[in-house]
Structure formats: structure tokens, C-alpha cells
Amino acid sequence: MRQADDLPGSSTMERFLALDMGAESGRGVVGTVDAHHETVSLEEVHRFPTGAIRLGNSLHWDLPRIVSEMGTIIAKASEEGKLSAIGTDTWGVDYGLLDKAGNLIGLPRHYRDRRHNVEQINRAYTKVSRETVFARSGLQTMPINTLFQLAAAAEQTPRLLDAADTLLMIPDLLYYYLTGTAQSEYTIASTSQMYDSVADGWATELLEP
């Protein structure tokens, strides 16, 4: 016979949901912490492909579908009992744009899109030096870094940037869809090559035209 403390939802047990979004697949994992028996168990409740979609000659993330799949994960995870907390993580460098009404502007570009290339880096470094970028961000130069993605966007799709009121990295964007709160989390911001780790703030001078 099971004791009351052994039952799901009892005061000694808490359930936490991790929304683990990867570049190829996403999944939901419920972690159950049993304080009485001092154990932690993990259960995958749903998995789906994320992947890129092609629009014309460019690669994008189908963010509405990813958000829908996250809803499926939360629904499945909630079937077995109350969730104490939900957290999400994703890949780095990619971002989404919101207008003043909080609506998504287009679909976020995929970091593997062909406009993120070495030629774009070279053009960007005619406006700001490689040494300055490294001194501010401390990051290795790569074509997929958010800073160079934005430089490409400024050249090729400036109207989207002009219409934007808020930029959110992908995990912050998913958090926004879950909570309605738009904010930047430090650790993901530090992957963008736009964050000054010394001054502990955005390196705004790197973003000047």
C-alpha cells in the first residue's frame, strides 16, 4: 500500500517542465523531485522536429509551429499533475523582431541562411574594427553571430528593422509567448556579440549604422 507522501501531487513531490528546443528537434521533459525519498526522475512527454523552412531563397524558423508544439508539450505534461515551474532553452544567435503592438514581424531567420557569410563579416568590419568588437564582446567572430545577422538584415531587409520596436533572442521570444513579458536574459544575450561583458550592458556603439 502506498503512503500519502508517495502519491503524485503530494507535498513532498514537485514536477518541473523543461522545454528543450534544439536546432533539429524540440522536446518536453518533466522532472519529478521526490523530497521524501530524495530522488529525481525524468520523463520525456513529447518530441517534434524543429528544423528550417525555406521561403524563396532564405531559411527561416517556423516559430508559430514551434510555439504550438510547446503548447502540446505543456498540455501533455499537465495531464499527470500540477507543474511547479516551466523553463525553456534553445540554440543561440538567432532572434525575432516585434512591432510596437507586440506582434512578430516575419519569421526569424535561420542561422544557416546563406546571407550569414564571411563576406558579410568583412563588410561589417569596414564600419567597426575586429579589435573593437572582440574587446566589447569577448566572442570569436563567426558569420552566424547575431551582430552580423543584424548587419545582413540592415543591408537586405531594412524595412523589417525599421518596423521593429523590440528584438528578442529566440529563448526570450519563446518566454514572451509563454508569459507575455518581453525581456532579455543575460546568458543568451552574451552569445549575440552585442553584449559588453565588461560594462555589463548592451554594446550599443556596435549597433550604429
Tab-separated table of C-alpha atoms in Angstrom:
chain	number	residue	atom	x	y	z
A	1	MET	CA	0.000	0.000	0.000
A	2	ARG	CA	1.386	3.407	-0.973
A	3	GLN	CA	1.728	6.067	1.661
A	4	ALA	CA	0.240	9.504	1.107
A	5	ASP	CA	3.706	11.004	0.637
A	6	ASP	CA	4.317	8.662	-2.308
A	7	LEU	CA	1.338	9.876	-4.324
A	8	PRO	CA	1.807	12.280	-7.282
A	9	GLY	CA	0.891	15.795	-6.222
A	10	SER	CA	1.727	15.156	-2.577
A	11	SER	CA	3.561	17.841	-0.635
A	12	THR	CA	6.891	16.029	-0.936
A	13	MET	CA	6.779	15.803	-4.737
A	14	GLU	CA	7.143	18.606	-7.266
A	15	ARG	CA	7.067	18.437	-11.060
A	16	PHE	CA	9.086	20.740	-13.298
A	17	LEU	CA	8.868	21.017	-17.080
A	18	ALA	CA	11.876	21.688	-19.305
A	19	LEU	CA	11.131	22.857	-22.841
A	20	ASP	CA	14.341	21.864	-24.594
A	21	MET	CA	14.312	23.406	-28.058
A	22	GLY	CA	17.171	22.347	-30.330
A	23	ALA	CA	18.124	23.258	-33.870
A	24	GLU	CA	16.848	19.909	-35.174
A	25	SER	CA	14.228	18.842	-32.631
A	26	GLY	CA	12.362	20.038	-29.576
A	27	ARG	CA	11.186	18.044	-26.604
A	28	GLY	CA	9.475	18.383	-23.270
A	29	VAL	CA	10.947	16.674	-20.227
A	30	VAL	CA	9.223	16.511	-16.849
A	31	GLY	CA	11.477	16.254	-13.847
A	32	THR	CA	9.822	14.970	-10.673
A	33	VAL	CA	11.584	15.781	-7.427
A	34	ASP	CA	10.651	13.492	-4.552
A	35	ALA	CA	11.912	15.165	-1.393
A	36	HIS	CA	10.708	12.310	0.806
A	37	HIS	CA	12.789	9.681	-0.993
A	38	GLU	CA	15.454	12.166	-2.153
A	39	THR	CA	15.110	11.164	-5.804
A	40	VAL	CA	14.737	12.893	-9.157
A	41	SER	CA	13.103	11.191	-12.149
A	42	LEU	CA	12.919	12.413	-15.751
A	43	GLU	CA	10.275	11.647	-18.355
A	44	GLU	CA	10.127	12.820	-21.953
A	45	VAL	CA	6.500	13.643	-22.735
A	46	HIS	CA	6.709	14.870	-26.341
A	47	ARG	CA	9.251	15.377	-29.127
A	48	PHE	CA	8.938	17.065	-32.505
A	49	PRO	CA	11.197	18.255	-35.348
A	50	THR	CA	12.040	21.953	-35.355
A	51	GLY	CA	14.135	22.338	-38.484
A	52	ALA	CA	14.188	25.107	-41.052
A	53	ILE	CA	11.639	26.092	-43.659
A	54	ARG	CA	12.570	27.693	-46.969
A	55	LEU	CA	10.818	30.853	-48.112
A	56	GLY	CA	12.102	31.718	-51.546
A	57	ASN	CA	15.886	31.636	-51.256
A	58	SER	CA	16.063	32.111	-47.489
A	59	LEU	CA	15.847	29.833	-44.450
A	60	HIS	CA	13.574	30.645	-41.532
A	61	TRP	CA	12.215	29.182	-38.315
A	62	ASP	CA	8.514	28.292	-38.327
A	63	LEU	CA	8.053	29.929	-34.952
A	64	PRO	CA	4.234	29.667	-34.778
A	65	ARG	CA	4.516	25.888	-35.209
A	66	ILE	CA	7.208	25.655	-32.530
A	67	VAL	CA	5.024	27.646	-30.138
A	68	SER	CA	2.078	25.364	-30.957
A	69	GLU	CA	4.191	22.287	-30.211
A	70	MET	CA	5.216	23.849	-26.906
A	71	GLY	CA	1.527	24.146	-26.077
A	72	THR	CA	1.128	20.442	-26.823
A	73	ILE	CA	4.029	19.658	-24.503
A	74	ILE	CA	2.561	21.714	-21.666
A	75	ALA	CA	-0.855	20.087	-22.107
A	76	LYS	CA	0.621	16.574	-22.027
A	77	ALA	CA	2.843	17.375	-19.056
A	78	SER	CA	-0.110	18.784	-17.122
A	79	GLU	CA	-2.161	15.613	-17.521
A	80	GLU	CA	-0.227	13.880	-14.744
A	81	GLY	CA	-0.465	16.710	-12.248
A	82	LYS	CA	0.419	20.283	-11.404
A	83	LEU	CA	3.652	21.795	-12.708
A	84	SER	CA	5.636	23.848	-10.212
A	85	ALA	CA	7.657	25.651	-12.876
A	86	ILE	CA	8.394	25.729	-16.601
A	87	GLY	CA	11.740	26.619	-18.150
A	88	THR	CA	12.909	26.807	-21.747
A	89	ASP	CA	16.231	26.750	-23.533
A	90	THR	CA	17.129	26.976	-27.207
A	91	TRP	CA	20.039	27.376	-29.585
A	92	GLY	CA	21.833	30.727	-29.618
A	93	VAL	CA	22.434	33.621	-32.049
A	94	ASP	CA	19.009	33.750	-33.767
A	95	TYR	CA	16.416	36.392	-32.921
A	96	GLY	CA	12.919	37.636	-33.647
A	97	LEU	CA	11.505	41.130	-34.071
A	98	LEU	CA	8.329	42.517	-32.509
A	99	ASP	CA	6.440	45.625	-33.575
A	100	LYS	CA	5.039	48.196	-31.143
A	101	ALA	CA	1.881	46.108	-30.723
A	102	GLY	CA	3.950	43.090	-29.695
A	103	ASN	CA	3.367	41.180	-32.921
A	104	LEU	CA	6.066	39.102	-34.594
A	105	ILE	CA	7.476	40.703	-37.742
A	106	GLY	CA	8.009	37.917	-40.248
A	107	LEU	CA	9.591	34.585	-39.378
A	108	PRO	CA	13.016	34.604	-37.690
A	109	ARG	CA	15.950	33.884	-39.979
A	110	HIS	CA	17.769	30.594	-39.503
A	111	TYR	CA	21.444	30.888	-38.607
A	112	ARG	CA	22.221	28.603	-41.578
A	113	ASP	CA	20.725	31.096	-44.022
A	114	ARG	CA	23.167	31.840	-46.819
A	115	ARG	CA	23.276	35.581	-46.148
A	116	HIS	CA	25.230	34.860	-42.961
A	117	ASN	CA	28.651	34.527	-44.561
A	118	VAL	CA	32.279	35.670	-44.410
A	119	GLU	CA	31.680	38.426	-46.973
A	120	GLN	CA	29.118	39.924	-44.606
A	121	ILE	CA	31.683	39.925	-41.793
A	122	ASN	CA	34.228	41.691	-43.993
A	123	ARG	CA	31.731	44.415	-44.886
A	124	ALA	CA	30.804	44.874	-41.227
A	125	TYR	CA	34.447	45.266	-40.272
A	126	THR	CA	34.757	48.260	-42.597
A	127	LYS	CA	32.469	50.097	-40.157
A	128	VAL	CA	33.925	48.880	-36.861
A	129	SER	CA	37.236	47.156	-36.229
A	130	ARG	CA	37.625	43.490	-35.407
A	131	GLU	CA	39.612	44.504	-32.323
A	132	THR	CA	36.807	46.736	-31.043
A	133	VAL	CA	34.191	44.016	-31.483
A	134	PHE	CA	36.318	41.489	-29.620
A	135	ALA	CA	37.170	43.954	-26.838
A	136	ARG	CA	33.482	44.637	-26.252
A	137	SER	CA	32.041	41.139	-26.619
A	138	GLY	CA	34.929	38.760	-25.965
A	139	LEU	CA	33.483	36.381	-28.558
A	140	GLN	CA	35.007	34.582	-31.504
A	141	THR	CA	33.983	36.059	-34.842
A	142	MET	CA	31.553	33.804	-36.714
A	143	PRO	CA	29.160	34.643	-39.577
A	144	ILE	CA	26.177	33.312	-37.630
A	145	ASN	CA	26.637	35.649	-34.652
A	146	THR	CA	23.672	37.938	-34.056
A	147	LEU	CA	25.712	41.086	-34.650
A	148	PHE	CA	26.492	40.017	-38.214
A	149	GLN	CA	22.974	38.698	-38.765
A	150	LEU	CA	21.719	42.202	-37.988
A	151	ALA	CA	24.302	43.725	-40.313
A	152	ALA	CA	22.962	41.484	-43.084
A	153	ALA	CA	19.384	42.429	-42.205
A	154	ALA	CA	20.273	46.135	-42.332
A	155	GLU	CA	21.580	45.640	-45.875
A	156	GLN	CA	18.958	43.291	-47.277
A	157	THR	CA	15.732	43.747	-45.300
A	158	PRO	CA	15.978	47.192	-43.655
A	159	ARG	CA	12.203	47.677	-43.685
A	160	LEU	CA	11.843	44.885	-41.120
A	161	LEU	CA	14.289	46.587	-38.771
A	162	ASP	CA	12.555	49.927	-39.328
A	163	ALA	CA	9.231	48.368	-38.301
A	164	ALA	CA	10.687	46.713	-35.200
A	165	ASP	CA	10.256	48.008	-31.676
A	166	THR	CA	11.825	45.053	-29.813
A	167	LEU	CA	14.465	42.432	-30.582
A	168	LEU	CA	14.361	39.199	-28.611
A	169	MET	CA	16.719	36.255	-28.799
A	170	ILE	CA	14.857	33.015	-29.556
A	171	PRO	CA	14.596	31.718	-25.947
A	172	ASP	CA	13.441	35.164	-24.811
A	173	LEU	CA	10.930	35.173	-27.662
A	174	LEU	CA	9.516	31.818	-26.552
A	175	TYR	CA	9.385	33.127	-22.973
A	176	TYR	CA	7.432	36.107	-24.323
A	177	TYR	CA	4.884	33.800	-25.936
A	178	LEU	CA	4.547	31.847	-22.687
A	179	THR	CA	4.228	34.820	-20.338
A	180	GLY	CA	3.565	37.979	-22.319
A	181	THR	CA	6.726	39.530	-20.852
A	182	ALA	CA	9.428	40.789	-23.225
A	183	GLN	CA	12.830	40.785	-21.577
A	184	SER	CA	16.436	39.839	-22.302
A	185	GLU	CA	18.163	37.160	-20.249
A	186	TYR	CA	21.870	37.717	-19.632
A	187	THR	CA	23.354	34.376	-20.635
A	188	ILE	CA	21.674	34.258	-24.045
A	189	ALA	CA	22.398	37.952	-24.626
A	190	SER	CA	26.083	37.184	-24.119
A	191	THR	CA	26.037	34.890	-27.188
A	192	SER	CA	24.944	37.689	-29.512
A	193	GLN	CA	28.316	39.501	-29.815
A	194	MET	CA	26.355	42.644	-28.952
A	195	TYR	CA	26.763	42.462	-25.170
A	196	ASP	CA	29.619	44.228	-23.390
A	197	SER	CA	30.743	41.787	-20.716
A	198	VAL	CA	32.972	44.414	-19.072
A	199	ALA	CA	30.418	47.226	-18.876
A	200	ASP	CA	27.650	44.665	-18.224
A	201	GLY	CA	25.254	46.072	-20.787
A	202	TRP	CA	24.477	46.207	-24.482
A	203	ALA	CA	27.386	47.406	-26.630
A	204	THR	CA	25.225	49.980	-28.380
A	205	GLU	CA	28.128	51.509	-30.311
A	206	LEU	CA	28.467	48.247	-32.236
A	207	LEU	CA	24.899	48.617	-33.461
A	208	GLU	CA	25.276	52.061	-35.012
A	209	PRO	CA	24.765	52.157	-38.809
